[in-house]
Structure formats: structure tokens, C-alpha cells
Short mmCIF file of C-alpha atoms in Angstrom, two decimals:
data_model
loop_
_atom_site.label_atom_id
_atom_site.label_comp_id
_atom_site.label_asym_id
_atom_site.label_seq_id
_atom_site.Cartn_x
_atom_site.Cartn_y
_atom_site.Cartn_z
CA UNK A 1 17.68 -19.16 41.38
CA UNK A 2 19.91 -21.47 39.11
CA UNK A 3 21.90 -20.99 35.88
CA UNK A 4 19.27 -19.90 32.71
CA UNK A 5 19.14 -22.74 30.02
CA UNK A 6 21.71 -22.92 27.34
CA UNK A 7 19.27 -22.57 24.27
CA UNK A 8 18.07 -19.04 26.35
CA UNK A 9 21.57 -17.98 27.56
CA UNK A 10 22.01 -18.22 23.57
CA UNK A 11 19.02 -16.46 22.13
CA UNK A 12 19.58 -13.81 24.67
CA UNK A 13 23.22 -13.14 23.64
CA UNK A 14 21.89 -13.41 19.90
CA UNK A 15 19.40 -10.16 20.15
CA UNK A 16 21.60 -7.51 21.82
CA UNK A 17 24.35 -8.31 19.37
CA UNK A 18 21.59 -8.38 16.71
CA UNK A 19 19.57 -4.52 17.72
CA UNK A 20 22.25 -3.21 20.30
CA UNK A 21 25.04 -3.40 18.12
CA UNK A 22 23.85 -4.55 14.49
CA UNK A 23 24.78 -7.48 14.40
CA UNK A 24 23.54 -9.72 11.10
CA UNK A 25 20.84 -12.76 13.16
CA UNK A 26 22.60 -15.36 11.06
CA UNK A 27 25.70 -14.74 12.45
CA UNK A 28 25.40 -13.90 16.15
CA UNK A 29 23.68 -17.52 15.96
CA UNK A 30 26.47 -18.99 14.29
CA UNK A 31 29.33 -17.11 16.67
CA UNK A 32 26.86 -17.66 19.91
CA UNK A 33 25.56 -21.47 19.53
CA UNK A 34 29.15 -23.26 18.52
CA UNK A 35 29.35 -24.68 21.52
CA UNK A 36 25.72 -26.17 21.78
CA UNK A 37 24.49 -29.70 21.17
CA UNK A 38 21.89 -30.44 18.68
CA UNK A 39 19.19 -30.14 20.78
CA UNK A 40 19.94 -26.81 22.89
CA UNK A 41 21.65 -24.59 19.56
CA UNK A 42 18.16 -25.67 18.19
CA UNK A 43 15.58 -24.24 20.37
CA UNK A 44 18.16 -20.85 20.68
CA UNK A 45 17.69 -20.21 16.70
CA UNK A 46 14.42 -21.12 17.28
CA UNK A 47 13.41 -18.68 20.26
CA UNK A 48 16.15 -15.46 18.78
CA UNK A 49 15.29 -15.84 15.14
CA UNK A 50 11.51 -16.13 16.06
CA UNK A 51 11.88 -13.40 18.45
CA UNK A 52 13.54 -11.18 15.89
CA UNK A 53 11.05 -11.08 13.55
CA UNK A 54 8.31 -11.15 16.13
CA UNK A 55 9.74 -7.75 17.37
CA UNK A 56 7.15 -5.63 16.36
CA UNK A 57 4.26 -6.95 18.24
CA UNK A 58 6.32 -7.62 20.96
CA UNK A 59 7.49 -3.71 21.21
CA UNK A 60 3.65 -3.18 20.94
CA UNK A 61 3.29 -5.45 23.53
CA UNK A 62 5.66 -4.35 25.53
CA UNK A 63 4.70 -1.13 25.79
CA UNK A 64 0.85 -1.49 27.17
CA UNK A 65 2.31 -4.74 29.52
CA UNK A 66 5.10 -2.08 31.22
CA UNK A 67 3.22 1.24 30.97
CA UNK A 68 5.62 2.76 29.10
CA UNK A 69 7.69 2.58 25.87
CA UNK A 70 10.53 0.08 25.01
CA UNK A 71 12.37 2.79 23.98
CA UNK A 72 13.02 3.92 27.48
CA UNK A 73 13.97 0.62 28.75
CA UNK A 74 17.17 -0.70 29.49
CA UNK A 75 18.62 -2.79 26.34
CA UNK A 76 19.16 -5.66 28.72
CA UNK A 77 16.09 -5.96 30.09
CA UNK A 78 14.85 -5.11 26.83
CA UNK A 79 16.25 -7.92 24.94
CA UNK A 80 15.00 -9.78 28.15
CA UNK A 81 11.17 -9.15 27.60
CA UNK A 82 11.17 -9.11 24.21
CA UNK A 83 12.86 -13.30 24.76
CA UNK A 84 11.16 -13.79 27.93
CA UNK A 85 7.51 -13.21 26.02
CA UNK A 86 7.51 -14.43 22.63
CA UNK A 87 8.77 -17.93 23.90
CA UNK A 88 5.97 -16.72 26.79
CA UNK A 89 3.17 -16.38 23.59
CA UNK A 90 3.87 -18.01 20.59
CA UNK A 91 5.96 -21.21 22.24
CA UNK A 92 5.00 -24.29 24.18
CA UNK A 93 6.51 -26.75 26.23
CA UNK A 94 8.41 -24.60 28.83
CA UNK A 95 6.80 -23.71 32.00
CA UNK A 96 5.54 -20.80 31.57
CA UNK A 97 7.67 -20.04 36.04
CA UNK A 98 10.73 -21.92 34.46
CA UNK A 99 10.48 -18.96 30.74
CA UNK A 100 9.74 -15.95 33.65
CA UNK A 101 12.71 -17.17 36.37
CA UNK A 102 15.30 -17.71 33.27
CA UNK A 103 13.70 -13.85 31.84
CA UNK A 104 14.82 -12.52 35.03
CA UNK A 105 18.22 -14.35 35.40
CA UNK A 106 19.47 -12.93 32.05
CA UNK A 107 18.15 -9.19 33.49
CA UNK A 108 20.14 -9.40 35.46
CA UNK A 109 22.93 -10.78 34.21
CA UNK A 110 23.05 -7.77 32.02
CA UNK A 111 21.77 -4.87 34.06
CA UNK A 112 22.64 -3.08 37.36
CA UNK A 113 19.12 -2.76 38.12
CA UNK A 114 14.96 -3.23 36.75
CA UNK A 115 14.53 -6.99 37.10
CA UNK A 116 11.46 -6.31 39.13
CA UNK A 117 10.59 -4.72 36.34
CA UNK A 118 11.29 -8.14 33.54
CA UNK A 119 9.20 -10.36 36.11
CA UNK A 120 6.73 -8.88 36.46
CA UNK A 121 5.99 -7.44 33.15
CA UNK A 122 6.46 -11.52 32.21
CA UNK A 123 4.13 -12.60 34.80
CA UNK A 124 1.67 -10.31 33.56
CA UNK A 125 2.38 -11.81 30.15
CA UNK A 126 1.76 -15.57 31.27
CA UNK A 127 -2.21 -13.76 32.47
CA UNK A 128 -3.36 -11.23 30.00
CA UNK A 129 -1.05 -11.82 27.00
CA UNK A 130 -2.68 -14.77 24.68
CA UNK A 131 -6.39 -11.99 24.79
CA UNK A 132 -3.65 -9.14 24.05
CA UNK A 133 -2.92 -10.97 21.02
CA UNK A 134 -6.11 -12.16 20.39
CA UNK A 135 -7.56 -8.77 20.01
CA UNK A 136 -4.76 -7.46 18.25
CA UNK A 137 -6.91 -6.19 14.61
CA UNK A 138 -5.30 -6.46 11.12
CA UNK A 139 -8.12 -3.86 8.99
CA UNK A 140 -5.54 -1.15 8.01
CA UNK A 141 -1.72 -1.38 7.02
CA UNK A 142 -1.03 0.26 10.31
CA UNK A 143 -3.09 -2.37 12.48
CA UNK A 144 -2.08 -4.68 10.21
CA UNK A 145 2.04 -4.11 10.66
CA UNK A 146 1.50 -4.58 14.50
CA UNK A 147 0.08 -8.24 14.17
CA UNK A 148 2.23 -9.10 11.91
CA UNK A 149 5.33 -8.04 13.12
CA UNK A 150 6.16 -5.69 9.89
CA UNK A 151 7.56 -1.56 9.46
CA UNK A 152 4.09 -0.23 8.39
CA UNK A 153 5.46 1.21 5.48
CA UNK A 154 6.22 -2.85 4.07
CA UNK A 155 2.48 -3.61 5.03
CA UNK A 156 1.05 -0.73 3.18
CA UNK A 157 3.36 -1.22 -0.28
CA UNK A 158 1.95 -4.29 -0.29
CA UNK A 159 -1.63 -3.83 0.98
CA UNK A 160 -1.43 -1.52 -2.80
CA UNK A 161 0.54 -3.80 -4.98
CA UNK A 162 -1.62 -7.48 -3.60
CA UNK A 163 -4.75 -6.06 -2.46
CA UNK A 164 -5.60 -6.25 1.74
CA UNK A 165 -6.37 -9.57 1.54
CA UNK A 166 -3.03 -11.32 0.12
CA UNK A 167 -0.96 -8.09 1.94
CA UNK A 168 -2.31 -9.84 5.46
CA UNK A 169 -1.42 -13.61 4.46
CA UNK A 170 2.31 -12.61 2.53
CA UNK A 171 2.82 -10.58 6.27
CA UNK A 172 2.23 -13.62 8.68
CA UNK A 173 3.48 -16.06 6.56
CA UNK A 174 6.98 -14.56 7.10
CA UNK A 175 6.68 -16.02 10.42
CA UNK A 176 5.87 -18.66 9.84
CA UNK A 177 9.28 -21.24 9.33
CA UNK A 178 9.76 -22.07 5.23
CA UNK A 179 10.25 -24.83 3.84
CA UNK A 180 13.85 -26.30 2.25
CA UNK A 181 14.65 -27.45 -1.74
CA UNK A 182 17.62 -28.93 -2.46
CA UNK A 183 18.58 -29.21 -6.48
CA UNK A 184 20.09 -31.92 -7.13
CA UNK A 185 23.59 -31.65 -9.02
CA UNK A 186 22.81 -33.26 -12.34
CA UNK A 187 25.96 -32.75 -13.21
CA UNK A 188 27.22 -36.33 -11.24
CA UNK A 189 23.74 -37.84 -10.38
CA UNK A 190 19.13 -36.94 -10.54
CA UNK A 191 16.33 -36.59 -8.31
CA UNK A 192 15.54 -40.65 -8.61
CA UNK A 193 18.57 -41.28 -6.93
CA UNK A 194 19.46 -39.13 -5.00
CA UNK A 195 15.78 -38.89 -3.03
CA UNK A 196 16.33 -42.57 -2.46
CA UNK A 197 19.65 -41.77 -0.94
CA UNK A 198 18.10 -39.06 1.93
CA UNK A 199 16.98 -39.84 5.18
CA UNK A 200 13.90 -37.54 5.03
CA UNK A 201 11.26 -37.32 2.89
CA UNK A 202 10.90 -35.30 -0.15
CA UNK A 203 9.08 -34.41 -3.03
CA UNK A 204 9.25 -32.93 -6.63
CA UNK A 205 7.57 -30.28 -8.22
CA UNK A 206 6.59 -30.72 -11.50
CA UNK A 207 8.31 -27.53 -13.09
CA UNK A 208 11.08 -28.38 -11.52
CA UNK A 209 12.53 -31.85 -12.58
CA UNK A 210 15.79 -30.92 -10.41
CA UNK A 211 14.43 -30.23 -7.38
CA UNK A 212 13.81 -32.06 -3.87
CA UNK A 213 11.12 -30.29 -1.61
CA UNK A 214 12.15 -31.49 2.24
CA UNK A 215 9.51 -33.05 3.68
CA UNK A 216 11.19 -33.45 7.95
CA UNK A 217 14.22 -32.49 9.25
CA UNK A 218 17.63 -32.85 7.42
CA UNK A 219 20.61 -31.67 8.52
CA UNK A 220 22.73 -30.88 5.49
CA UNK A 221 25.89 -30.24 5.55
CA UNK A 222 26.81 -33.62 7.39
CA UNK A 223 25.15 -35.82 4.82
CA UNK A 224 26.85 -38.50 2.89
CA UNK A 225 25.03 -36.70 -0.02
CA UNK A 226 26.30 -33.86 1.08
CA UNK A 227 30.17 -34.37 0.93
CA UNK A 228 29.69 -35.93 -1.87
CA UNK A 229 28.42 -33.26 -3.81
CA UNK A 230 24.95 -33.97 -4.77
CA UNK A 231 22.68 -31.27 -3.81
CA UNK A 232 22.69 -27.84 -2.74
CA UNK A 233 19.94 -26.00 -0.02
CA UNK A 234 18.00 -23.23 -2.99
CA UNK A 235 15.35 -22.12 -2.80
CA UNK A 236 12.55 -23.46 -6.05
CA UNK A 237 11.78 -20.22 -6.53
CA UNK A 238 15.99 -19.39 -7.38
CA UNK A 239 15.94 -22.38 -9.38
CA UNK A 240 13.17 -21.05 -11.86
CA UNK A 241 15.46 -17.34 -12.57
CA UNK A 242 17.74 -19.87 -13.80
CA UNK A 243 15.56 -22.17 -15.86
CA UNK A 244 13.48 -18.62 -17.77
CA UNK A 245 17.03 -18.40 -19.06
CA UNK A 246 16.96 -21.42 -20.89
CA UNK A 247 21.22 -21.76 -21.34
CA UNK A 248 22.15 -24.28 -24.37
CA UNK A 249 25.38 -26.32 -23.86
CA UNK A 250 28.10 -24.83 -25.62
CA UNK A 251 26.58 -20.78 -25.31
CA UNK A 252 28.63 -18.45 -23.34
CA UNK A 253 26.71 -16.77 -20.78
CA UNK A 254 26.82 -14.17 -18.29
CA UNK A 255 25.57 -13.58 -14.69
CA UNK A 256 26.18 -10.53 -13.04
CA UNK A 257 26.00 -9.99 -9.39
CA UNK A 258 27.20 -14.01 -9.40
CA UNK A 259 27.47 -14.74 -5.76
CA UNK A 260 27.04 -16.42 -3.59
CA UNK A 261 26.75 -19.41 -6.91
CA UNK A 262 23.92 -21.11 -6.78
CA UNK A 263 22.69 -19.98 -9.98
CA UNK A 264 25.50 -19.41 -11.64
CA UNK A 265 25.95 -23.64 -11.56
CA UNK A 266 22.46 -23.76 -12.15
CA UNK A 267 22.85 -22.72 -15.38
CA UNK A 268 26.25 -24.67 -15.58
CA UNK A 269 24.02 -27.53 -14.58
CA UNK A 270 21.29 -27.11 -17.58
CA UNK A 271 24.39 -26.38 -20.22
CA UNK A 272 25.88 -29.87 -18.90
CA UNK A 273 28.72 -28.42 -18.36
CA UNK A 274 29.44 -27.33 -21.87
CA UNK A 275 29.39 -23.62 -23.11
CA UNK A 276 31.29 -21.07 -20.37
CA UNK A 277 29.07 -18.97 -17.62
CA UNK A 278 31.16 -15.80 -16.91
CA UNK A 279 30.17 -15.55 -13.53
CA UNK A 280 30.76 -11.69 -12.04
CA UNK A 281 30.89 -11.01 -8.03
CA UNK A 282 32.77 -6.91 -7.13
CA UNK A 283 33.10 -8.57 -3.68
CA UNK A 284 36.70 -11.09 -3.59
CA UNK A 285 35.52 -12.76 -0.35
CA UNK A 286 32.41 -12.78 -2.03
CA UNK A 287 33.92 -14.74 -5.33
CA UNK A 288 35.98 -16.48 -3.32
CA UNK A 289 33.01 -18.44 -2.24
CA UNK A 290 31.50 -18.55 -5.89
CA UNK A 291 34.50 -20.41 -6.92
CA UNK A 292 34.44 -22.53 -4.48
CA UNK A 293 30.89 -23.13 -4.95
CA UNK A 294 31.23 -23.94 -8.92
CA UNK A 295 34.44 -26.38 -7.94
CA UNK A 296 31.87 -28.54 -5.54
CA UNK A 297 29.43 -28.62 -7.33
CA UNK A 298 31.61 -29.38 -10.58
CA UNK A 299 31.30 -26.77 -12.68
CA UNK A 300 34.47 -26.65 -14.57
CA UNK A 301 32.69 -23.94 -16.94
CA UNK A 302 31.89 -21.46 -14.33
CA UNK A 303 34.91 -18.60 -14.81
CA UNK A 304 34.96 -16.78 -12.18
CA UNK A 305 35.78 -12.49 -12.47
CA UNK A 306 35.69 -10.25 -9.97
CA UNK A 307 35.19 -7.10 -11.49
CA UNK A 308 31.71 -4.20 -11.29
CA UNK A 309 28.93 -5.64 -12.60
CA UNK A 310 28.09 -1.61 -13.52
CA UNK A 311 30.77 -1.93 -15.23
CA UNK A 312 30.66 -2.27 -19.60
CA UNK A 313 33.30 -5.10 -20.36
CA UNK A 314 35.95 -4.53 -22.92
CA UNK A 315 34.46 -7.23 -25.56
CA UNK A 316 30.57 -5.48 -26.00
CA UNK A 317 28.00 -7.72 -27.38
CA UNK A 318 29.20 -11.13 -27.18
CA UNK A 319 27.09 -12.58 -24.71
CA UNK A 320 24.27 -15.58 -25.98
CA UNK A 321 22.48 -14.88 -22.65
CA UNK A 322 22.53 -12.49 -19.70
CA UNK A 323 21.48 -13.21 -16.22
CA UNK A 324 21.26 -9.52 -13.81
CA UNK A 325 20.29 -10.42 -11.15
CA UNK A 326 21.38 -7.09 -9.00
CA UNK A 327 21.09 -6.84 -5.60
CA UNK A 328 17.87 -5.60 -3.78
CA UNK A 329 16.22 -5.53 -1.03
CA UNK A 330 15.26 -9.07 -0.79
CA UNK A 331 11.61 -7.93 0.86
CA UNK A 332 10.57 -11.91 -0.82
CA UNK A 333 12.81 -13.09 1.30
CA UNK A 334 11.57 -12.17 5.23
CA UNK A 335 11.16 -15.55 5.96
CA UNK A 336 14.55 -16.93 5.34
CA UNK A 337 16.48 -13.56 6.71
CA UNK A 338 15.20 -12.56 10.34
CA UNK A 339 16.42 -9.23 11.05
CA UNK A 340 16.14 -7.38 7.75
CA UNK A 341 13.13 -6.62 8.08
CA UNK A 342 14.29 -4.30 10.70
CA UNK A 343 16.90 -3.10 8.21
CA UNK A 344 15.96 -1.96 4.66
CA UNK A 345 14.39 1.25 4.69
CA UNK A 346 12.52 3.66 1.94
CA UNK A 347 15.76 4.71 1.53
CA UNK A 348 17.48 1.83 0.86
CA UNK A 349 15.01 1.15 -2.12
CA UNK A 350 15.66 3.91 -3.96
CA UNK A 351 19.19 3.53 -3.53
CA UNK A 352 19.13 -0.33 -4.89
CA UNK A 353 17.08 1.04 -7.50
CA UNK A 354 19.17 3.19 -9.18
CA UNK A 355 22.35 -0.40 -8.82
CA UNK A 356 19.81 -2.51 -10.35
CA UNK A 357 19.68 0.12 -13.07
CA UNK A 358 23.14 0.50 -13.91
CA UNK A 359 23.68 -3.34 -14.50
CA UNK A 360 20.71 -3.78 -16.18
CA UNK A 361 21.52 -1.12 -18.73
CA UNK A 362 25.82 -3.09 -18.32
CA UNK A 363 23.87 -6.20 -19.00
CA UNK A 364 22.45 -5.18 -22.21
CA UNK A 365 25.30 -3.73 -23.30
CA UNK A 366 26.94 -7.31 -23.63
CA UNK A 367 24.00 -8.90 -25.29
CA UNK A 368 24.10 -10.42 -28.85
CA UNK A 369 21.69 -8.48 -31.21
CA UNK A 370 19.09 -11.86 -30.89
CA UNK A 371 20.11 -12.84 -27.55
CA UNK A 372 17.73 -12.76 -24.49
CA UNK A 373 18.66 -11.15 -20.76
CA UNK A 374 16.43 -12.12 -17.72
CA UNK A 375 16.22 -10.03 -15.10
CA UNK A 376 15.16 -10.79 -11.60
CA UNK A 377 14.37 -10.07 -8.12
CA UNK A 378 13.96 -11.58 -4.63
CA UNK A 379 12.14 -8.80 -3.85
CA UNK A 380 8.35 -8.40 -3.95
CA UNK A 381 8.52 -4.29 -4.53
CA UNK A 382 7.22 -2.49 -7.71
CA UNK A 383 10.24 0.01 -7.76
CA UNK A 384 12.63 -2.27 -8.00
CA UNK A 385 10.17 -4.74 -10.51
CA UNK A 386 7.71 -4.11 -13.29
CA UNK A 387 8.88 -0.20 -12.40
CA UNK A 388 12.53 -0.59 -12.73
CA UNK A 389 11.33 -3.77 -15.99
CA UNK A 390 9.17 -0.57 -17.49
CA UNK A 391 12.11 2.67 -17.44
CA UNK A 392 14.77 0.09 -18.77
CA UNK A 393 12.78 -0.56 -22.16
CA UNK A 394 11.90 2.72 -22.33
CA UNK A 395 15.34 3.32 -23.31
CA UNK A 396 16.09 0.21 -25.13
CA UNK A 397 13.70 0.23 -28.07
CA UNK A 398 16.04 -2.90 -29.12
CA UNK A 399 14.53 -4.53 -26.20
CA UNK A 400 11.72 -6.49 -25.89
CA UNK A 401 9.56 -8.68 -23.49
CA UNK A 402 8.54 -12.65 -23.98
CA UNK A 403 5.50 -13.45 -21.98
CA UNK A 404 6.70 -15.02 -19.54
CA UNK A 405 4.15 -15.46 -17.50
CA UNK A 406 3.00 -17.70 -20.54
CA UNK A 407 5.21 -20.61 -19.76
CA UNK A 408 4.66 -20.00 -16.02
CA UNK A 409 0.17 -19.36 -15.95
CA UNK A 410 0.21 -20.24 -11.78
CA UNK A 411 2.74 -17.24 -11.10
CA UNK A 412 1.78 -14.89 -13.14
CA UNK A 413 2.05 -11.06 -12.00
CA UNK A 414 -0.64 -9.30 -11.14
CA UNK A 415 -1.71 -6.66 -11.89
CA UNK A 416 -2.38 -3.66 -9.10
CA UNK A 417 -5.58 -3.35 -6.94
CA UNK A 418 -7.81 -1.06 -9.16
CA UNK A 419 -8.65 0.69 -5.39
CA UNK A 420 -4.92 1.59 -4.84
CA UNK A 421 -3.71 2.08 -8.39
CA UNK A 422 -1.18 4.82 -7.84
CA UNK A 423 1.07 5.64 -11.95
CA UNK A 424 1.17 1.65 -12.39
CA UNK A 425 3.31 0.53 -15.14
CA UNK A 426 1.76 -3.07 -17.22
CA UNK A 427 3.02 -6.40 -15.77
CA UNK A 428 2.04 -8.14 -18.43
CA UNK A 429 4.60 -11.04 -19.09
CA UNK A 430 6.39 -10.95 -15.65
CA UNK A 431 6.63 -13.76 -12.99
CA UNK A 432 6.16 -13.59 -9.72
CA UNK A 433 6.47 -16.47 -7.26
CA UNK A 434 4.33 -14.69 -3.65
CA UNK A 435 6.08 -16.82 -0.48
CA UNK A 436 1.83 -17.27 1.18
CA UNK A 437 0.61 -18.53 -2.24
CA UNK A 438 3.78 -21.21 -3.80
CA UNK A 439 5.69 -21.60 -0.59
CA UNK A 440 8.75 -20.84 -1.95
CA UNK A 441 11.00 -16.85 -1.41
CA UNK A 442 8.87 -14.23 -3.44
CA UNK A 443 10.80 -13.29 -6.68
CA UNK A 444 10.08 -11.50 -9.94
CA UNK A 445 11.64 -12.74 -12.93
CA UNK A 446 11.21 -10.37 -16.05
CA UNK A 447 12.74 -12.73 -19.82
CA UNK A 448 13.80 -9.43 -22.49
CA UNK A 449 15.02 -10.23 -25.60
CA UNK A 450 17.34 -8.53 -28.30
CA UNK A 451 16.31 -7.59 -31.47
#
């Protein structure tokens, strides 16, 4: 047998780093794919990210085809099986025999034995796999978790919050390629000018004049427009956050948990470079990234501060507007972050909720009377969103909720399904983008005002 294809070798190495060493998928891909040409790198990324995303479904099928639980298989063999089955069942283009042969060779190189099992299972996957996939149901949260490859607790959460139909559609969409949007750096250019300079077709969003949504592949970091500092890749959902805060030229704005700087520099651009954006980030390395982003985008009115966002500020309530965008479970970004669904747990959500409350309280204390605060998360989780806002308003009677949903009616957060409602709180005025519906990341946005 010859050497396996370079893209499969790379993807196999990524899977082993992710599932055996706890590496982040994007960092593992960067490390393993750096010597590949553009074509092999693109295939390796698709194989690695797709296999990580589909792990839940693949493991269910492996248990059936191998007639033993995946946990009883040696890790190198399991990685070869996951990768081979993913390509056989979810991708087209390569001959089945080549996929099977490379899977066997990868297993030989990674384990002292067991490659015969890999050969048998992958061959059986060629014969039975498509029918097994077609036979998967999503009638219940547990079934949907297997069919759409999500942890069961996430399927159950969304079933209760969104209803069965939207929960199924959201989980299915999480496994598809996502939209790529660019935020035009309006400190230097405008959308029409940038669109005319790009080598790829784009379309606009009527609610976001600074956005261009790409309609084809585009190597952003190798483009003249990138070198001219004319744009930043950013989701449309994230752009709605800065728009909701609506900062005005000359104001003082506080951005808590600000790295890597997409929202801070958007705020600066909306302020036309006038006034001040104090961007707070606790991690020095991430604060450095934030500083470089602000410099690259000519956001000279952004001042980066290395500090804990949950700590009360000594100057008190002096900011006209405050953005609280705290760490969250990220359940609205599972499409873009292949391994996140397997990392986050209900315990993580509970821990983050406490941190979010502390940061929200610190942001509120820094806001002047009459000022505006926006709370946003990139998650679809009532505990971190509507319940967090309700708890804050209960303990801060000098704050009220704006009806942001009246400005963005298509993004209005719906109350939970009546059949699954469990001690629900009001969703009035809140905005929630849903990836399957809005074709962007899942963000919750609330706008509060201090009396």
C-alpha cells in the first residue's frame, strides 16, 4: 500500500490531538496543516472539522458496525474509523476503496494492531452506512442528539426553549458550512467601494450598512483589501451588538471582556473615531491582540486596559454607554467552533452564569444615570440570557429594559413553547438571532437603561 493522502494524514493527526490531548480543533489544524498546499489544506480542514462535528453520529454508527462500544476501541483505531466513516458517509468525490485503504494505513501507523477491524468496519460502512443514516430519527431529543450529533443535554435544552421543529433545524444547521461576513472599516472606506474591489461576489444586509456577505470562497488574509486594513471578518449577529448600543461621537464607552476587539473597533467606527472606547480585557495576551486589532483598523479612540471586568471601577458611574459581552457557553457558535459542543457542559454553564452576573453588575455601576447598557452573549441558553437579565433587573430597580425587539422585529426572542415551559421569565424586548433562521451566529442582545 502507498502512503495515505496528505489531507487525510493531517485530519487524522488533528483528530488525535483533539480527542486524546484535549487540543482545540482550530489550533490543531493550524499546526498540522501549515506545510500543505491550499487544496490539501482545504480538504484537511473539511475532513477534520466535519469529523469532530459529527462525532456523536459516527460513534453511534461505529458501535453498530464494530459491534462494540467506541470506548472499548484503542484511540488510534477509533480516530481512523471516525475519519473514514465521515468521508464515506458525508463527503463525495473520493473512491470508497481509497478512503478505506487510507483508513487502514492510518490505523497501522497509529496502533500496533487492529487495522483488520478498521478494514472490516469501513467496508461494512460502505455497504450499510447510508441506510443506517437514513434510518436515524429525530422524533425525541435523545434521537435528535444522535442524528444531528449534539450532546443530549443541548438537544433537550433547545427542545424546551425553541420547540421541537426549531431545535431540529438548529442542530442540523450547526453541521453545515456557515456564512462568512465582512465588516467594512468605515473609518477608511465604505461598503460599495470595498465590494467593487473584492474578487468575490457579495450581498448587503439592509439593517447593517457596514456588512458584506460573501457568496464564494475568499482568502481574506491574502487580499489587497486586508493589507489596506479595509475590513474585519465578523458575524452579522455580532455587528448587531454594537448597533444596539448606538454610541455617539464624543461619548465615553466602556467595553467589558473586549478581546479580540471586533466589537470595540466597531463601536469606534460608529463613533467616527471621536470620543473614547475603554476596552477592558483580563488576559494580557488577548489584550495584546485587541491592541493590534485597534491599531490595524485605525481605531485610535480605543484605549485597551488590562483588568478584571468584574471589578468595580474606581471612577464610578462615568460612562455614557457600557457593553457587557461576557464569557459564555458559546452555544450560538457551534457551527464555527467544531469541538465546542463536546467541551461545554451544564456545569460550565452554571459557572459562567455566576461570572456573567458579576460582570454585569460591575458594568452597571460604571454607567451614568440616563446611560445605556447592552448585555450580549453568543449563546442560546435561557440561564445565560433571559434569566440573567431578569435576575439583574430584580436587583437593580434603577434599570429598565428597552424594547430592542421593536427595532428588530424579525429577531424578536419568542417565549418558550407552552408545552415545555418551566418557570419561564419574560422575553419582552430581547433579541435572539438563530443560526438556522437568520444564517448567522446565535446571539442574545438586551438593551437596558439607567433611570
